Amino acid sequence: MIARELVALPAYAEEVREGLASYPKSLPCKLFYDSDGSALFEEITDLPEYYLTRTELEILRDRSQEIAAAAGFGTSIVELGAGTAAKTCTLLQAFSRRQMRVPYFPVDISPTALNEARERVEGECSGVTVRPVVADFSCGFGFLRSIGGRKVVLYLGSSIGNFDPGAAVEMLATIRQQLTDGDALLLGTDLVKDESILLPAYNDAKGVTDQFNKNVLCRLNRELGANFDLSSFRHVALWNPEKSRIEIYLESLRAQSVHIPALNVGAKFARGERIHTENSYKYTLPMVAEMLKPAGFELTRTWFDHRKWFALHLAGVSSARV
Ligand code: AVJ
């Protein structure tokens, strides 16, 4: 037998194997964010149907002074998943009006994004010192411990919405463990609203979300040598009112088999069979409170945009130890 060449498998390979072997099939949503996918997501945030980013920005623009005042004095700002920090400047400016020096720690997995964040913030916000932190959240939040003094941790964009309720509490509790009295969390959540607004945000007319979703298959083709035929899958977005979430799938348009050489597996698809690629939870205020409380946070205040489509929640660490 001829030895096959040895290629190091990407870290996500096992999850792909498991996801495609399960029923219903699924793939982890973190696979969206290679460099092509991150660019597509940026494009999504500009789409007319994708109200989330624009709406959160409206709250940050209109309420930054109030948020900074409520967060208190002498704090560092730590932003989880900061990316290029496009949304954060107004908030940082509000903090820098209230305190002489604002240390800002943008945290992201992408060093390139962090460089852009640093340039942007140093250019636009005087009084803010940028200290980028390259970190992968799946390795925990230990880096928070090494940031001294009071901190406000930002987790914006309703990224929390990718987690199932139990996993969201667990993740927030892990953050909470690294914080002490006086620290706070500023959490962005998309809110439950009519399906006629929710669905187009995940099924845009231009088809960018379709491309974003299918990029996962491109990636498996490129990185694992798979042979997914992109034209025989379609992007599907559904609203699940019982679970209060948008569900995103790739649906096979015909019966087909796909081979993934790097994993040495095949995957069979019936016509109409779906791969579940993402959940995006939409919240009510009680849902937010129920998520924060068991994680060891106490909701202090919530700000909305003028249509109440999105919310920013300030939460302090609760004194009851968890
Ligand atoms: C980055 C998780 C907030 O759920 O709205 C956008 C990702 N998926 N369009 C979201 C996403 C499809 C986005 N989050």
mmCIF file of C-alpha atoms and ligand atoms in Angstrom:
data_model
loop_
_atom_site.group_PDB
_atom_site.id
_atom_site.type_symbol
_atom_site.label_atom_id
_atom_site.label_comp_id
_atom_site.label_asym_id
_atom_site.label_seq_id
_atom_site.Cartn_x
_atom_site.Cartn_y
_atom_site.Cartn_z
ATOM 1 C CA MET A 1 0.000 0.000 0.000
ATOM 2 C CA ILE A 2 1.201 3.492 -0.772
ATOM 3 C CA ALA A 3 1.282 5.765 2.246
ATOM 4 C CA ARG A 4 -1.013 8.734 1.877
ATOM 5 C CA GLU A 5 0.598 12.117 2.358
ATOM 6 C CA LEU A 6 0.206 13.407 5.882
ATOM 7 C CA VAL A 7 -1.560 16.743 6.166
ATOM 8 C CA ALA A 8 -2.225 18.466 9.471
ATOM 9 C CA LEU A 9 -5.991 18.698 9.914
ATOM 10 C CA PRO A 10 -7.500 22.022 10.933
ATOM 11 C CA ALA A 11 -8.664 22.188 14.569
ATOM 12 C CA TYR A 12 -12.336 22.119 13.524
ATOM 13 C CA ALA A 13 -12.003 18.834 11.566
ATOM 14 C CA GLU A 14 -13.448 16.610 14.320
ATOM 15 C CA GLU A 15 -16.452 18.884 14.740
ATOM 16 C CA VAL A 16 -17.120 18.671 11.009
ATOM 17 C CA ARG A 17 -16.898 14.893 11.105
ATOM 18 C CA GLU A 18 -19.329 14.731 14.034
ATOM 19 C CA GLY A 19 -21.700 17.331 12.630
ATOM 20 C CA LEU A 20 -22.074 15.587 9.303
ATOM 21 C CA ALA A 21 -22.451 12.184 10.953
ATOM 22 C CA SER A 22 -25.302 13.372 13.206
ATOM 23 C CA TYR A 23 -28.956 13.520 12.379
ATOM 24 C CA PRO A 24 -30.009 16.204 11.669
ATOM 25 C CA LYS A 25 -26.677 17.255 10.158
ATOM 26 C CA SER A 26 -24.990 20.371 11.462
ATOM 27 C CA LEU A 27 -21.803 22.411 11.131
ATOM 28 C CA PRO A 28 -20.389 24.807 13.767
ATOM 29 C CA CYS A 29 -21.160 28.463 12.991
ATOM 30 C CA LYS A 30 -17.622 29.550 13.825
ATOM 31 C CA LEU A 31 -16.707 28.060 10.410
ATOM 32 C CA PHE A 32 -18.303 31.133 8.808
ATOM 33 C CA TYR A 33 -15.455 33.381 9.812
ATOM 34 C CA ASP A 34 -12.440 32.758 7.604
ATOM 35 C CA SER A 35 -11.221 35.865 5.788
ATOM 36 C CA ASP A 36 -13.792 35.559 2.964
ATOM 37 C CA GLY A 37 -16.582 34.926 5.460
ATOM 38 C CA SER A 38 -15.545 37.845 7.661
ATOM 39 C CA ALA A 39 -15.618 40.122 4.594
ATOM 40 C CA LEU A 40 -19.084 38.780 3.704
ATOM 41 C CA PHE A 41 -20.277 39.417 7.251
ATOM 42 C CA GLU A 42 -19.025 43.027 7.022
ATOM 43 C CA GLU A 43 -21.059 43.288 3.813
ATOM 44 C CA ILE A 44 -24.118 41.882 5.622
ATOM 45 C CA THR A 45 -23.887 44.594 8.279
ATOM 46 C CA ASP A 46 -24.391 47.208 5.520
ATOM 47 C CA LEU A 47 -27.439 45.537 3.941
ATOM 48 C CA PRO A 48 -30.758 47.429 4.191
ATOM 49 C CA GLU A 49 -32.464 44.292 5.616
ATOM 50 C CA TYR A 50 -29.804 43.655 8.276
ATOM 51 C CA TYR A 51 -30.982 46.197 10.848
ATOM 52 C CA LEU A 52 -28.905 44.851 13.782
ATOM 53 C CA THR A 53 -25.604 46.698 13.353
ATOM 54 C CA ARG A 54 -27.207 49.991 12.335
ATOM 55 C CA THR A 55 -29.643 49.827 15.234
ATOM 56 C CA GLU A 56 -27.014 49.041 17.848
ATOM 57 C CA LEU A 57 -24.958 51.918 16.480
ATOM 58 C CA GLU A 58 -27.965 54.222 16.898
ATOM 59 C CA ILE A 59 -28.129 53.305 20.599
ATOM 60 C CA LEU A 60 -24.389 53.807 21.019
ATOM 61 C CA ARG A 61 -24.567 57.216 19.285
ATOM 62 C CA ASP A 62 -27.586 58.457 21.233
ATOM 63 C CA ARG A 63 -26.834 56.970 24.623
ATOM 64 C CA SER A 64 -23.058 56.853 24.985
ATOM 65 C CA GLN A 65 -23.038 59.673 27.562
ATOM 66 C CA GLU A 66 -25.641 57.912 29.680
ATOM 67 C CA ILE A 67 -23.891 54.579 29.333
ATOM 68 C CA ALA A 68 -20.544 56.056 30.356
ATOM 69 C CA ALA A 69 -22.187 57.816 33.320
ATOM 70 C CA ALA A 70 -23.926 54.622 34.443
ATOM 71 C CA ALA A 71 -20.733 52.579 34.086
ATOM 72 C CA GLY A 72 -18.974 54.891 36.533
ATOM 73 C CA PHE A 73 -15.551 56.382 36.847
ATOM 74 C CA GLY A 74 -12.027 55.154 36.221
ATOM 75 C CA THR A 75 -12.661 52.072 34.151
ATOM 76 C CA SER A 76 -10.862 50.259 31.387
ATOM 77 C CA ILE A 77 -12.918 49.112 28.426
ATOM 78 C CA VAL A 78 -12.459 45.524 27.260
ATOM 79 C CA GLU A 79 -14.264 44.594 24.048
ATOM 80 C CA LEU A 80 -14.789 40.906 23.278
ATOM 81 C CA GLY A 81 -14.768 40.159 19.558
ATOM 82 C CA ALA A 82 -13.862 43.781 18.843
ATOM 83 C CA GLY A 83 -13.023 43.160 15.187
ATOM 84 C CA THR A 84 -12.078 46.508 13.692
ATOM 85 C CA ALA A 85 -13.841 48.410 16.523
ATOM 86 C CA ALA A 86 -16.028 50.238 14.007
ATOM 87 C CA LYS A 87 -18.908 50.651 16.484
ATOM 88 C CA THR A 88 -16.937 51.432 19.607
ATOM 89 C CA CYS A 89 -15.536 54.911 18.960
ATOM 90 C CA THR A 90 -18.555 56.939 20.119
ATOM 91 C CA LEU A 91 -18.646 55.009 23.368
ATOM 92 C CA LEU A 92 -14.899 55.427 23.911
ATOM 93 C CA GLN A 93 -15.223 59.155 23.266
ATOM 94 C CA ALA A 94 -17.975 59.368 25.867
ATOM 95 C CA PHE A 95 -15.757 57.657 28.433
ATOM 96 C CA SER A 96 -12.812 59.877 27.566
ATOM 97 C CA ARG A 97 -14.950 62.967 28.247
ATOM 98 C CA ARG A 98 -15.462 61.712 31.781
ATOM 99 C CA GLN A 99 -12.022 60.406 32.651
ATOM 100 C CA MET A 100 -8.541 61.580 31.659
ATOM 101 C CA ARG A 101 -7.229 58.374 30.281
ATOM 102 C CA VAL A 102 -9.261 55.476 28.863
ATOM 103 C CA PRO A 103 -7.400 52.199 28.454
ATOM 104 C CA TYR A 104 -9.131 50.215 25.680
ATOM 105 C CA PHE A 105 -8.416 46.496 25.232
ATOM 106 C CA PRO A 106 -9.932 45.214 21.985
ATOM 107 C CA VAL A 107 -9.907 41.395 22.067
ATOM 108 C CA ASP A 108 -10.150 39.375 18.895
ATOM 109 C CA ILE A 109 -8.877 36.221 17.246
ATOM 110 C CA SER A 110 -7.713 38.206 14.202
ATOM 111 C CA PRO A 111 -4.480 40.248 14.540
ATOM 112 C CA THR A 112 -5.238 42.031 11.237
ATOM 113 C CA ALA A 113 -8.607 43.244 12.518
ATOM 114 C CA LEU A 114 -6.929 44.389 15.750
ATOM 115 C CA ASN A 115 -4.382 46.460 13.857
ATOM 116 C CA GLU A 116 -7.202 48.195 12.045
ATOM 117 C CA ALA A 117 -8.971 48.697 15.382
ATOM 118 C CA ARG A 118 -5.860 50.304 16.852
ATOM 119 C CA GLU A 119 -5.385 52.662 13.913
ATOM 120 C CA ARG A 120 -9.038 53.663 13.896
ATOM 121 C CA VAL A 121 -9.301 54.303 17.628
ATOM 122 C CA GLU A 122 -5.945 56.073 17.941
ATOM 123 C CA GLY A 123 -6.956 58.277 14.997
ATOM 124 C CA GLU A 124 -10.470 59.081 16.185
ATOM 125 C CA CYS A 125 -10.415 59.070 19.967
ATOM 126 C CA SER A 126 -7.869 61.185 21.783
ATOM 127 C CA GLY A 127 -7.329 60.157 25.377
ATOM 128 C CA VAL A 128 -7.840 56.476 24.577
ATOM 129 C CA THR A 129 -4.876 54.126 24.863
ATOM 130 C CA VAL A 130 -5.287 50.995 22.745
ATOM 131 C CA ARG A 131 -3.887 47.680 23.993
ATOM 132 C CA PRO A 132 -4.903 44.930 21.542
ATOM 133 C CA VAL A 133 -5.296 41.389 22.891
ATOM 134 C CA VAL A 134 -5.137 38.442 20.494
ATOM 135 C CA ALA A 135 -7.215 35.666 22.075
ATOM 136 C CA ASP A 136 -9.416 32.724 21.174
ATOM 137 C CA PHE A 137 -12.435 32.615 23.516
ATOM 138 C CA SER A 138 -12.586 28.854 23.308
ATOM 139 C CA CYS A 139 -9.409 29.021 25.448
ATOM 140 C CA GLY A 140 -11.275 30.917 28.182
ATOM 141 C CA PHE A 141 -11.139 34.471 29.456
ATOM 142 C CA GLY A 142 -7.992 34.275 31.578
ATOM 143 C CA PHE A 143 -6.618 37.370 29.863
ATOM 144 C CA LEU A 144 -9.201 39.449 31.780
ATOM 145 C CA ARG A 145 -7.310 38.736 35.007
ATOM 146 C CA SER A 146 -4.165 40.399 33.705
ATOM 147 C CA ILE A 147 -6.030 43.653 33.063
ATOM 148 C CA GLY A 148 -5.830 45.561 36.336
ATOM 149 C CA GLY A 149 -8.363 47.996 37.811
ATOM 150 C CA ARG A 150 -12.068 48.396 37.150
ATOM 151 C CA LYS A 151 -13.328 47.211 33.804
ATOM 152 C CA VAL A 152 -16.384 47.324 31.633
ATOM 153 C CA VAL A 153 -16.538 44.306 29.337
ATOM 154 C CA LEU A 154 -18.329 44.940 26.025
ATOM 155 C CA TYR A 155 -19.965 42.059 24.215
ATOM 156 C CA LEU A 156 -21.819 43.724 21.350
ATOM 157 C CA GLY A 157 -23.595 42.814 18.131
ATOM 158 C CA SER A 158 -25.861 40.136 19.649
ATOM 159 C CA SER A 159 -23.038 37.644 19.187
ATOM 160 C CA ILE A 160 -24.366 35.989 22.353
ATOM 161 C CA GLY A 161 -27.321 34.959 20.162
ATOM 162 C CA ASN A 162 -25.267 32.177 18.590
ATOM 163 C CA PHE A 163 -25.275 30.297 21.908
ATOM 164 C CA ASP A 164 -28.074 28.063 23.121
ATOM 165 C CA PRO A 165 -29.479 29.356 26.452
ATOM 166 C CA GLY A 166 -27.446 26.968 28.632
ATOM 167 C CA ALA A 167 -24.197 27.632 26.777
ATOM 168 C CA ALA A 168 -24.812 31.393 26.921
ATOM 169 C CA VAL A 169 -25.120 31.276 30.732
ATOM 170 C CA GLU A 170 -22.005 29.147 30.954
ATOM 171 C CA MET A 171 -20.023 31.544 28.773
ATOM 172 C CA LEU A 172 -21.165 34.610 30.730
ATOM 173 C CA ALA A 173 -20.366 32.810 34.001
ATOM 174 C CA THR A 174 -16.839 32.147 32.734
ATOM 175 C CA ILE A 175 -16.443 35.872 32.064
ATOM 176 C CA ARG A 176 -17.954 36.671 35.472
ATOM 177 C CA GLN A 177 -15.357 34.468 37.210
ATOM 178 C CA GLN A 178 -12.611 36.766 35.949
ATOM 179 C CA LEU A 179 -14.330 39.927 37.221
ATOM 180 C CA THR A 180 -14.634 41.525 40.653
ATOM 181 C CA ASP A 181 -16.880 44.014 42.490
ATOM 182 C CA GLY A 182 -17.334 47.228 40.542
ATOM 183 C CA ASP A 183 -16.739 45.629 37.144
ATOM 184 C CA ALA A 184 -19.545 45.535 34.599
ATOM 185 C CA LEU A 185 -20.746 43.940 31.392
ATOM 186 C CA LEU A 186 -22.334 45.808 28.471
ATOM 187 C CA LEU A 187 -24.227 43.246 26.449
ATOM 188 C CA GLY A 188 -25.886 43.816 23.052
ATOM 189 C CA THR A 189 -28.942 41.685 22.224
ATOM 190 C CA ASP A 190 -31.271 41.609 19.273
ATOM 191 C CA LEU A 191 -34.937 41.551 20.352
ATOM 192 C CA VAL A 192 -37.950 39.457 19.388
ATOM 193 C CA LYS A 193 -39.974 41.193 16.698
ATOM 194 C CA ASP A 194 -42.273 40.415 13.801
ATOM 195 C CA GLU A 195 -41.184 37.684 11.431
ATOM 196 C CA SER A 196 -41.635 40.101 8.526
ATOM 197 C CA ILE A 197 -38.629 42.034 9.851
ATOM 198 C CA LEU A 198 -36.586 39.138 11.234
ATOM 199 C CA LEU A 199 -36.624 36.879 8.187
ATOM 200 C CA PRO A 200 -35.399 39.327 5.510
ATOM 201 C CA ALA A 201 -32.435 40.192 7.767
ATOM 202 C CA TYR A 202 -31.293 36.586 7.274
ATOM 203 C CA ASN A 203 -32.476 36.196 3.701
ATOM 204 C CA ASP A 204 -31.500 39.399 1.921
ATOM 205 C CA ALA A 205 -32.514 40.292 -1.625
ATOM 206 C CA LYS A 206 -28.922 40.627 -2.827
ATOM 207 C CA GLY A 207 -28.065 37.116 -1.644
ATOM 208 C CA VAL A 208 -25.104 38.069 0.545
ATOM 209 C CA THR A 209 -26.348 35.905 3.436
ATOM 210 C CA ASP A 210 -26.745 33.040 0.965
ATOM 211 C CA GLN A 211 -23.087 33.470 -0.024
ATOM 212 C CA PHE A 212 -22.050 33.824 3.631
ATOM 213 C CA ASN A 213 -23.764 30.541 4.483
ATOM 214 C CA LYS A 214 -22.402 28.667 1.447
ATOM 215 C CA ASN A 215 -18.918 29.946 2.176
ATOM 216 C CA VAL A 216 -18.788 27.189 4.807
ATOM 217 C CA LEU A 217 -18.977 24.604 2.009
ATOM 218 C CA CYS A 218 -16.335 26.491 -0.031
ATOM 219 C CA ARG A 219 -14.126 26.307 2.995
ATOM 220 C CA LEU A 220 -14.588 22.545 3.428
ATOM 221 C CA ASN A 221 -13.832 22.121 -0.274
ATOM 222 C CA ARG A 222 -10.672 24.195 -0.007
ATOM 223 C CA GLU A 223 -9.380 23.125 3.393
ATOM 224 C CA LEU A 224 -10.510 19.486 3.577
ATOM 225 C CA GLY A 225 -10.601 18.686 -0.128
ATOM 226 C CA ALA A 226 -14.367 18.103 -0.051
ATOM 227 C CA ASN A 227 -16.437 18.133 -3.240
ATOM 228 C CA PHE A 228 -19.596 20.030 -2.234
ATOM 229 C CA ASP A 229 -21.377 21.294 -5.332
ATOM 230 C CA LEU A 230 -22.514 24.741 -4.239
ATOM 231 C CA SER A 231 -25.235 24.956 -6.841
ATOM 232 C CA SER A 232 -27.004 21.920 -5.385
ATOM 233 C CA PHE A 233 -27.507 23.524 -1.973
ATOM 234 C CA ARG A 234 -29.724 26.445 -1.089
ATOM 235 C CA HIS A 235 -29.666 28.854 1.817
ATOM 236 C CA VAL A 236 -32.699 28.613 4.133
ATOM 237 C CA ALA A 237 -33.570 30.905 7.058
ATOM 238 C CA LEU A 238 -36.506 30.065 9.360
ATOM 239 C CA TRP A 239 -38.007 31.710 12.442
ATOM 240 C CA ASN A 240 -38.587 29.261 15.304
ATOM 241 C CA PRO A 241 -40.978 31.048 17.700
ATOM 242 C CA GLU A 242 -40.885 28.276 20.354
ATOM 243 C CA LYS A 243 -37.124 28.586 20.707
ATOM 244 C CA SER A 244 -37.106 32.302 19.906
ATOM 245 C CA ARG A 245 -34.427 31.961 17.280
ATOM 246 C CA ILE A 246 -33.649 32.319 13.601
ATOM 247 C CA GLU A 247 -32.307 29.023 12.253
ATOM 248 C CA ILE A 248 -30.056 28.901 9.236
ATOM 249 C CA TYR A 249 -29.601 25.856 7.051
ATOM 250 C CA LEU A 250 -28.049 24.650 3.823
ATOM 251 C CA GLU A 251 -30.600 22.498 2.051
ATOM 252 C CA SER A 252 -29.654 19.839 -0.470
ATOM 253 C CA LEU A 253 -31.580 20.382 -3.716
ATOM 254 C CA ARG A 254 -31.140 16.759 -4.774
ATOM 255 C CA ALA A 255 -30.128 13.362 -3.458
ATOM 256 C CA GLN A 256 -26.340 13.385 -3.500
ATOM 257 C CA SER A 257 -23.149 12.108 -1.882
ATOM 258 C CA VAL A 258 -20.253 14.287 -0.874
ATOM 259 C CA HIS A 259 -16.756 13.033 -0.159
ATOM 260 C CA ILE A 260 -14.356 14.622 2.326
ATOM 261 C CA PRO A 261 -10.916 13.106 1.684
ATOM 262 C CA ALA A 262 -9.109 14.755 4.610
ATOM 263 C CA LEU A 263 -11.580 13.116 7.027
ATOM 264 C CA ASN A 264 -11.908 9.994 4.965
ATOM 265 C CA VAL A 265 -15.692 10.223 5.208
ATOM 266 C CA GLY A 266 -18.608 10.459 2.854
ATOM 267 C CA ALA A 267 -21.878 12.239 3.560
ATOM 268 C CA LYS A 268 -25.153 11.258 1.918
ATOM 269 C CA PHE A 269 -27.921 13.769 1.429
ATOM 270 C CA ALA A 270 -31.550 13.111 0.656
ATOM 271 C CA ARG A 271 -33.300 15.674 -1.491
ATOM 272 C CA GLY A 272 -34.471 18.452 0.861
ATOM 273 C CA GLU A 273 -32.165 17.343 3.691
ATOM 274 C CA ARG A 274 -30.622 20.222 5.623
ATOM 275 C CA ILE A 275 -27.374 21.045 7.361
ATOM 276 C CA HIS A 276 -28.035 23.306 10.354
ATOM 277 C CA THR A 277 -25.329 25.986 10.262
ATOM 278 C CA GLU A 278 -26.467 28.653 12.749
ATOM 279 C CA ASN A 279 -28.913 29.774 15.408
ATOM 280 C CA SER A 280 -29.453 33.434 16.124
ATOM 281 C CA TYR A 281 -31.486 33.910 19.319
ATOM 282 C CA LYS A 282 -33.784 36.891 19.674
ATOM 283 C CA TYR A 283 -34.509 38.051 23.224
ATOM 284 C CA THR A 284 -37.204 39.493 25.420
ATOM 285 C CA LEU A 285 -36.201 41.371 28.578
ATOM 286 C CA PRO A 286 -37.143 38.438 30.863
ATOM 287 C CA MET A 287 -34.960 36.171 28.698
ATOM 288 C CA VAL A 288 -32.005 38.530 29.180
ATOM 289 C CA ALA A 289 -32.549 38.705 32.937
ATOM 290 C CA GLU A 290 -32.787 34.912 33.119
ATOM 291 C CA MET A 291 -29.519 34.588 31.262
ATOM 292 C CA LEU A 292 -27.592 37.160 33.334
ATOM 293 C CA LYS A 293 -28.755 36.116 36.800
ATOM 294 C CA PRO A 294 -27.474 32.512 36.916
ATOM 295 C CA ALA A 295 -24.222 33.756 35.344
ATOM 296 C CA GLY A 296 -23.664 36.032 38.361
ATOM 297 C CA PHE A 297 -24.651 39.383 36.860
ATOM 298 C CA GLU A 298 -27.262 41.880 37.994
ATOM 299 C CA LEU A 299 -29.052 43.876 35.308
ATOM 300 C CA THR A 300 -28.568 47.579 36.061
ATOM 301 C CA ARG A 301 -30.070 49.286 33.063
ATOM 302 C CA THR A 302 -31.227 48.683 29.474
ATOM 303 C CA TRP A 303 -31.154 51.117 26.548
ATOM 304 C CA PHE A 304 -33.190 50.739 23.345
ATOM 305 C CA ASP A 305 -33.255 52.286 19.893
ATOM 306 C CA HIS A 306 -36.354 54.305 18.955
ATOM 307 C CA ARG A 307 -38.162 51.222 17.548
ATOM 308 C CA LYS A 308 -37.127 48.907 20.406
ATOM 309 C CA TRP A 309 -35.571 46.467 17.955
ATOM 310 C CA PHE A 310 -32.261 46.047 19.768
ATOM 311 C CA ALA A 311 -31.016 46.549 23.319
ATOM 312 C CA LEU A 312 -27.842 47.277 25.236
ATOM 313 C CA HIS A 313 -27.796 45.999 28.802
ATOM 314 C CA LEU A 314 -25.471 47.154 31.554
ATOM 315 C CA ALA A 315 -24.993 44.535 34.241
ATOM 316 C CA GLY A 316 -22.872 44.647 37.380
ATOM 317 C CA VAL A 317 -21.346 41.591 39.013
ATOM 318 C CA SER A 318 -23.754 40.424 41.677
ATOM 319 C CA SER A 319 -22.387 40.090 45.183
ATOM 320 C CA ALA A 320 -23.936 36.653 45.634
ATOM 321 C CA ARG A 321 -21.072 34.372 44.646
ATOM 322 C CA VAL A 322 -21.822 31.841 41.961
HETATM 323 C C1 AVJ B 1 -22.686 37.833 14.251
HETATM 324 C C2 AVJ B 1 -24.033 36.176 15.294
HETATM 325 C C3 AVJ B 1 -24.650 38.478 15.431
HETATM 326 O O1 AVJ B 1 -26.737 36.251 14.189
HETATM 327 O O2 AVJ B 1 -27.123 38.123 13.194
HETATM 328 C C4 AVJ B 1 -25.659 37.348 10.224
HETATM 329 C C5 AVJ B 1 -24.401 36.382 12.277
HETATM 330 N N1 AVJ B 1 -25.637 35.211 10.432
HETATM 331 N N2 AVJ B 1 -26.337 36.826 9.198
HETATM 332 C C6 AVJ B 1 -26.357 37.240 13.556
HETATM 333 C C7 AVJ B 1 -25.213 36.333 11.002
HETATM 334 C C8 AVJ B 1 -26.317 35.525 9.308
HETATM 335 C C9 AVJ B 1 -24.866 37.404 13.270
HETATM 336 N N3 AVJ B 1 -24.051 37.438 14.540
#
